[in-house]
mmCIF file of C-alpha atoms in Angstrom:
data_model
loop_
_atom_site.group_PDB
_atom_site.id
_atom_site.type_symbol
_atom_site.label_atom_id
_atom_site.label_comp_id
_atom_site.label_asym_id
_atom_site.label_seq_id
_atom_site.Cartn_x
_atom_site.Cartn_y
_atom_site.Cartn_z
ATOM 1 C CA THR A 1 0.000 0.000 0.000
ATOM 2 C CA LEU A 2 2.832 2.383 0.813
ATOM 3 C CA PHE A 3 4.521 1.638 -2.511
ATOM 4 C CA ASP A 4 1.244 2.406 -4.300
ATOM 5 C CA GLN A 5 1.188 5.786 -2.609
ATOM 6 C CA ILE A 6 4.780 6.831 -3.322
ATOM 7 C CA MET A 7 5.301 5.420 -6.838
ATOM 8 C CA PRO A 8 3.669 8.358 -8.695
ATOM 9 C CA PHE A 9 6.045 10.809 -6.991
ATOM 10 C CA PHE A 10 9.163 8.944 -8.155
ATOM 11 C CA ARG A 11 8.096 8.218 -11.731
ATOM 12 C CA GLY A 12 10.896 9.181 -14.115
ATOM 13 C CA THR A 13 13.515 9.422 -11.355
ATOM 14 C CA THR A 14 16.487 7.159 -10.683
ATOM 15 C CA ASP A 15 14.639 5.703 -7.672
ATOM 16 C CA ALA A 16 11.737 4.452 -9.826
ATOM 17 C CA GLU A 17 13.602 1.269 -10.807
ATOM 18 C CA LEU A 18 14.423 0.352 -7.205
ATOM 19 C CA ILE A 19 10.822 0.992 -6.133
ATOM 20 C CA ALA A 20 9.453 -1.134 -9.009
ATOM 21 C CA TYR A 21 11.852 -3.950 -8.051
ATOM 22 C CA LYS A 22 10.842 -3.898 -4.376
ATOM 23 C CA TYR A 23 7.173 -3.515 -5.324
ATOM 24 C CA ALA A 24 7.273 -6.835 -7.204
ATOM 25 C CA TYR A 25 8.934 -8.556 -4.243
ATOM 26 C CA ALA A 26 6.301 -7.105 -1.887
ATOM 27 C CA TYR A 27 3.675 -9.083 -3.822
ATOM 28 C CA PHE A 28 5.930 -12.137 -3.928
ATOM 29 C CA TYR A 29 6.458 -12.275 -0.171
ATOM 30 C CA GLN A 30 2.707 -11.902 0.353
ATOM 31 C CA LYS A 31 2.355 -14.990 -1.900
ATOM 32 C CA GLU A 32 0.323 -13.037 -4.445
ATOM 33 C CA TYR A 33 2.221 -14.789 -7.207
ATOM 34 C CA LEU A 34 0.146 -13.726 -10.216
ATOM 35 C CA MET A 35 0.532 -10.052 -9.347
ATOM 36 C CA ALA A 36 4.207 -10.579 -8.507
ATOM 37 C CA SER A 37 4.782 -12.305 -11.847
ATOM 38 C CA TYR A 38 3.152 -9.413 -13.683
ATOM 39 C CA HIS A 39 5.318 -6.799 -11.940
ATOM 40 C CA PHE A 40 8.552 -8.790 -12.271
ATOM 41 C CA ASN A 41 7.868 -9.186 -15.985
ATOM 42 C CA ARG A 42 7.028 -5.491 -16.284
ATOM 43 C CA PHE A 43 10.316 -4.575 -14.601
ATOM 44 C CA ALA A 44 12.331 -6.818 -16.947
ATOM 45 C CA LYS A 45 10.615 -5.335 -20.014
ATOM 46 C CA THR A 46 10.706 -1.702 -18.812
ATOM 47 C CA TYR A 47 14.316 -1.767 -17.578
ATOM 48 C CA PRO A 48 16.100 -4.336 -19.778
ATOM 49 C CA ARG A 49 19.529 -2.795 -19.088
ATOM 50 C CA ASN A 50 19.126 -2.861 -15.325
ATOM 51 C CA GLU A 51 21.417 -5.375 -13.608
ATOM 52 C CA LYS A 52 18.319 -6.929 -11.997
ATOM 53 C CA ALA A 53 16.445 -7.420 -15.301
ATOM 54 C CA GLU A 54 17.511 -11.079 -15.628
ATOM 55 C CA GLU A 55 16.617 -11.787 -11.996
ATOM 56 C CA CYS A 56 13.172 -10.268 -12.494
ATOM 57 C CA ALA A 57 12.603 -12.203 -15.728
ATOM 58 C CA PHE A 58 13.415 -15.391 -13.812
ATOM 59 C CA MET A 59 11.215 -14.413 -10.857
ATOM 60 C CA SER A 60 8.313 -13.754 -13.223
ATOM 61 C CA ALA A 61 8.592 -17.342 -14.475
ATOM 62 C CA TYR A 62 9.237 -18.683 -10.955
ATOM 63 C CA CYS A 63 5.981 -17.116 -9.741
ATOM 64 C CA LYS A 64 4.137 -19.089 -12.429
ATOM 65 C CA TYR A 65 5.867 -22.209 -11.103
ATOM 66 C CA LYS A 66 4.639 -21.325 -7.594
ATOM 67 C CA GLU A 67 1.078 -21.041 -8.928
ATOM 68 C CA SER A 68 1.104 -24.639 -10.177
ATOM 69 C CA PRO A 69 -1.496 -26.551 -8.100
ATOM 70 C CA ASN A 70 -1.716 -30.119 -6.812
ATOM 71 C CA TYR A 71 -1.739 -32.659 -9.660
ATOM 72 C CA ARG A 72 -5.394 -33.493 -8.948
ATOM 73 C CA LEU A 73 -6.497 -29.984 -9.966
ATOM 74 C CA ASP A 74 -6.626 -28.186 -13.302
ATOM 75 C CA GLN A 75 -3.093 -27.883 -14.692
ATOM 76 C CA THR A 76 -3.406 -24.710 -16.779
ATOM 77 C CA ASN A 77 -0.961 -22.901 -14.491
ATOM 78 C CA THR A 78 1.484 -25.800 -14.718
ATOM 79 C CA TYR A 79 1.581 -25.522 -18.510
ATOM 80 C CA GLU A 80 1.984 -21.757 -18.142
ATOM 81 C CA GLY A 81 4.887 -22.258 -15.720
ATOM 82 C CA ILE A 82 6.706 -24.572 -18.139
ATOM 83 C CA LYS A 83 6.168 -22.112 -20.988
ATOM 84 C CA GLU A 84 7.466 -19.124 -18.974
ATOM 85 C CA LEU A 85 10.534 -20.966 -17.679
ATOM 86 C CA GLN A 86 11.345 -22.108 -21.207
ATOM 87 C CA LEU A 87 10.989 -18.527 -22.477
ATOM 88 C CA PHE A 88 13.435 -17.396 -19.803
ATOM 89 C CA LEU A 89 15.950 -20.046 -20.911
ATOM 90 C CA ASN A 90 15.544 -18.938 -24.522
ATOM 91 C CA GLU A 91 16.119 -15.295 -23.588
ATOM 92 C CA TYR A 92 19.023 -15.962 -21.194
ATOM 93 C CA PRO A 93 20.740 -19.136 -22.497
ATOM 94 C CA ASN A 94 23.930 -18.372 -20.540
ATOM 95 C CA SER A 95 22.165 -17.664 -17.249
ATOM 96 C CA THR A 96 23.568 -19.075 -14.017
ATOM 97 C CA ARG A 97 19.967 -20.119 -13.301
ATOM 98 C CA LEU A 98 19.990 -22.649 -16.148
ATOM 99 C CA ASP A 99 20.152 -25.732 -13.911
ATOM 100 C CA GLU A 100 17.525 -24.375 -11.543
ATOM 101 C CA CYS A 101 15.155 -23.661 -14.439
ATOM 102 C CA ASN A 102 15.580 -27.151 -15.864
ATOM 103 C CA LYS A 103 14.938 -28.627 -12.422
ATOM 104 C CA LEU A 104 11.724 -26.603 -12.049
ATOM 105 C CA ILE A 105 10.569 -27.584 -15.550
ATOM 106 C CA ASP A 106 11.217 -31.255 -14.740
ATOM 107 C CA GLU A 107 9.149 -30.926 -11.549
ATOM 108 C CA LEU A 108 6.230 -29.405 -13.445
ATOM 109 C CA ARG A 109 6.407 -32.033 -16.188
ATOM 110 C CA GLU A 110 6.446 -34.777 -13.576
ATOM 111 C CA LYS A 111 3.264 -33.313 -12.108
ATOM 112 C CA LEU A 112 1.575 -33.515 -15.529
ATOM 113 C CA GLN A 113 2.753 -37.101 -15.884
ATOM 114 C CA LYS A 114 1.423 -37.950 -12.434
ATOM 115 C CA LYS A 115 -1.993 -36.526 -13.341
ATOM 116 C CA ASP A 116 -2.146 -38.523 -16.595
ATOM 117 C CA PHE A 117 -1.005 -41.669 -14.794
ATOM 118 C CA GLU A 118 -3.626 -41.344 -12.049
ATOM 119 C CA ILE A 119 -6.398 -40.690 -14.594
ATOM 120 C CA ALA A 120 -5.428 -43.869 -16.468
ATOM 121 C CA ARG A 121 -5.356 -45.815 -13.217
ATOM 122 C CA LEU A 122 -8.752 -44.426 -12.225
ATOM 123 C CA TYR A 123 -10.215 -45.708 -15.502
ATOM 124 C CA LEU A 124 -8.838 -49.131 -14.605
ATOM 125 C CA LYS A 125 -10.464 -49.034 -11.146
ATOM 126 C CA MET A 126 -13.758 -47.993 -12.754
ATOM 127 C CA GLU A 127 -13.438 -50.996 -15.130
ATOM 128 C CA LYS A 128 -13.317 -48.708 -18.164
ATOM 129 C CA TYR A 129 -10.571 -50.874 -19.610
ATOM 130 C CA ASN A 130 -10.508 -49.466 -23.124
ATOM 131 C CA SER A 131 -10.189 -45.892 -21.787
ATOM 132 C CA SER A 132 -7.496 -47.027 -19.355
ATOM 133 C CA ILE A 133 -5.478 -48.690 -22.130
ATOM 134 C CA ALA A 134 -5.708 -45.568 -24.318
ATOM 135 C CA ALA A 135 -4.717 -43.295 -21.407
ATOM 136 C CA PHE A 136 -1.659 -45.388 -20.502
ATOM 137 C CA GLU A 137 -0.617 -45.543 -24.167
ATOM 138 C CA ASN A 138 -0.906 -41.758 -24.477
ATOM 139 C CA LEU A 139 1.140 -41.268 -21.308
ATOM 140 C CA LEU A 140 3.966 -43.496 -22.577
ATOM 141 C CA LYS A 141 3.890 -41.898 -26.015
ATOM 142 C CA LYS A 142 3.941 -38.346 -24.612
ATOM 143 C CA TYR A 143 6.559 -39.044 -21.936
ATOM 144 C CA PRO A 144 8.682 -42.054 -23.039
ATOM 145 C CA ASP A 145 11.171 -41.516 -20.192
ATOM 146 C CA THR A 146 8.632 -40.950 -17.444
ATOM 147 C CA LYS A 147 9.395 -42.289 -13.961
ATOM 148 C CA PHE A 148 5.916 -43.884 -14.085
ATOM 149 C CA LYS A 149 6.816 -46.058 -17.074
ATOM 150 C CA GLU A 150 7.241 -49.327 -15.158
ATOM 151 C CA ASP A 151 3.929 -48.967 -13.329
ATOM 152 C CA ALA A 152 2.157 -47.721 -16.462
ATOM 153 C CA MET A 153 3.264 -50.775 -18.453
ATOM 154 C CA PHE A 154 2.206 -53.082 -15.624
ATOM 155 C CA TYR A 155 -1.259 -51.533 -15.432
ATOM 156 C CA SER A 156 -1.529 -51.642 -19.247
ATOM 157 C CA ILE A 157 -1.011 -55.401 -19.128
ATOM 158 C CA LYS A 158 -3.612 -55.612 -16.367
ATOM 159 C CA ALA A 159 -6.091 -53.490 -18.354
ATOM 160 C CA TYR A 160 -5.623 -55.609 -21.493
ATOM 161 C CA TYR A 161 -6.018 -58.781 -19.429
ATOM 162 C CA TYR A 162 -9.362 -57.716 -17.943
ATOM 163 C CA TYR A 163 -10.496 -56.118 -21.213
ATOM 164 C CA ALA A 164 -9.870 -59.347 -23.113
ATOM 165 C CA ASN A 165 -11.380 -61.434 -20.334
ATOM 166 C CA LYS A 166 -14.655 -59.524 -20.541
ATOM 167 C CA SER A 167 -14.709 -59.247 -24.344
ATOM 168 C CA VAL A 168 -16.788 -61.305 -26.747
ATOM 169 C CA LYS A 169 -15.009 -64.482 -27.771
ATOM 170 C CA SER A 170 -14.120 -63.230 -31.269
ATOM 171 C CA LYS A 171 -12.129 -60.302 -29.819
ATOM 172 C CA ARG A 172 -10.330 -62.080 -26.986
ATOM 173 C CA LEU A 173 -7.374 -63.546 -28.874
ATOM 174 C CA GLU A 174 -6.317 -60.198 -30.346
ATOM 175 C CA ARG A 175 -6.554 -58.461 -26.958
ATOM 176 C CA TYR A 176 -4.756 -61.210 -25.095
ATOM 177 C CA GLN A 177 -1.974 -60.956 -27.662
ATOM 178 C CA GLU A 178 -1.650 -57.210 -26.948
ATOM 179 C CA ALA A 179 -1.147 -58.055 -23.265
ATOM 180 C CA VAL A 180 1.531 -60.617 -24.162
ATOM 181 C CA ASP A 181 3.352 -58.134 -26.418
ATOM 182 C CA ILE A 182 3.548 -55.540 -23.639
ATOM 183 C CA TYR A 183 4.582 -58.284 -21.201
ATOM 184 C CA LYS A 184 7.552 -59.237 -23.408
ATOM 185 C CA GLU A 185 8.716 -55.629 -23.593
ATOM 186 C CA PHE A 186 8.111 -55.168 -19.866
ATOM 187 C CA THR A 187 10.234 -58.171 -18.841
ATOM 188 C CA ARG A 188 13.017 -56.986 -21.147
ATOM 189 C CA LEU A 189 13.038 -53.537 -19.555
ATOM 190 C CA TYR A 190 12.329 -54.573 -15.956
ATOM 191 C CA PRO A 191 13.569 -58.112 -15.311
ATOM 192 C CA GLN A 192 13.583 -57.514 -11.536
ATOM 193 C CA SER A 193 10.301 -55.620 -11.325
ATOM 194 C CA LYS A 194 8.270 -55.501 -8.123
ATOM 195 C CA HIS A 195 5.266 -56.458 -10.289
ATOM 196 C CA ASN A 196 6.748 -59.699 -11.628
ATOM 197 C CA GLN A 197 4.702 -62.033 -9.423
ATOM 198 C CA ASP A 198 1.392 -60.422 -10.406
ATOM 199 C CA ILE A 199 2.350 -60.287 -14.064
ATOM 200 C CA GLU A 200 3.448 -63.937 -14.188
ATOM 201 C CA TYR A 201 0.093 -64.949 -12.746
ATOM 202 C CA MET A 202 -1.821 -62.916 -15.355
ATOM 203 C CA VAL A 203 0.308 -64.079 -18.270
ATOM 204 C CA ASN A 204 -0.064 -67.732 -17.268
ATOM 205 C CA ARG A 205 -3.824 -67.246 -17.279
ATOM 206 C CA VAL A 206 -3.593 -65.446 -20.627
ATOM 207 C CA ASN A 207 -1.562 -68.271 -22.205
ATOM 208 C CA LYS A 208 -4.072 -70.868 -20.994
ATOM 209 C CA ASP A 209 -6.948 -68.871 -22.432
ATOM 210 C CA ILE A 210 -5.081 -68.378 -25.717
ATOM 211 C CA GLU A 211 -4.583 -72.166 -25.978
ATOM 212 C CA LYS A 212 -8.306 -72.708 -25.432
ATOM 213 C CA LEU A 213 -9.185 -70.119 -28.058
#
């Protein structure tokens, strides 16, 4: 409030930059991150030659990171945070904050992966097997190196197993075969997986049903 009152009197003076800088941080420390992001960005654009311009450009993006909610909620702000951090890296490729930015981007991407993974798993719990299969496939296609890959492949096998099991007889063989194909890739990638016992049980059942079919 005090900054609001004094800013008009210092407009155009050498103190204006310092006031604008502290004004942005006042919002930041009150955890009003959207307003802080706006004012940090405004500082960086208005005073590009100021020694604090890079810091403020980073803080503008960092505030968007801080606005990213729990993975269960809408992730619009998470996408915005990734975009802003990437823009900062593009603008300041030699910044000392490079590693920090990449770490923050990885955290936000992991949150998106977690959301997609949990949605796919929810479909499985709801016995919407076809939707679950599609969701796990999309997750693995979008994020091939995701930390959820092992679990996602396991649940894909499970979804195919139940999907085939509840399908009409003419469709079962094809769907069982999909489960077997993922199983082969899974055991190649994760020979010591924590899911091996469950998977072996399912695949044995699948092979018996395939023989019958």
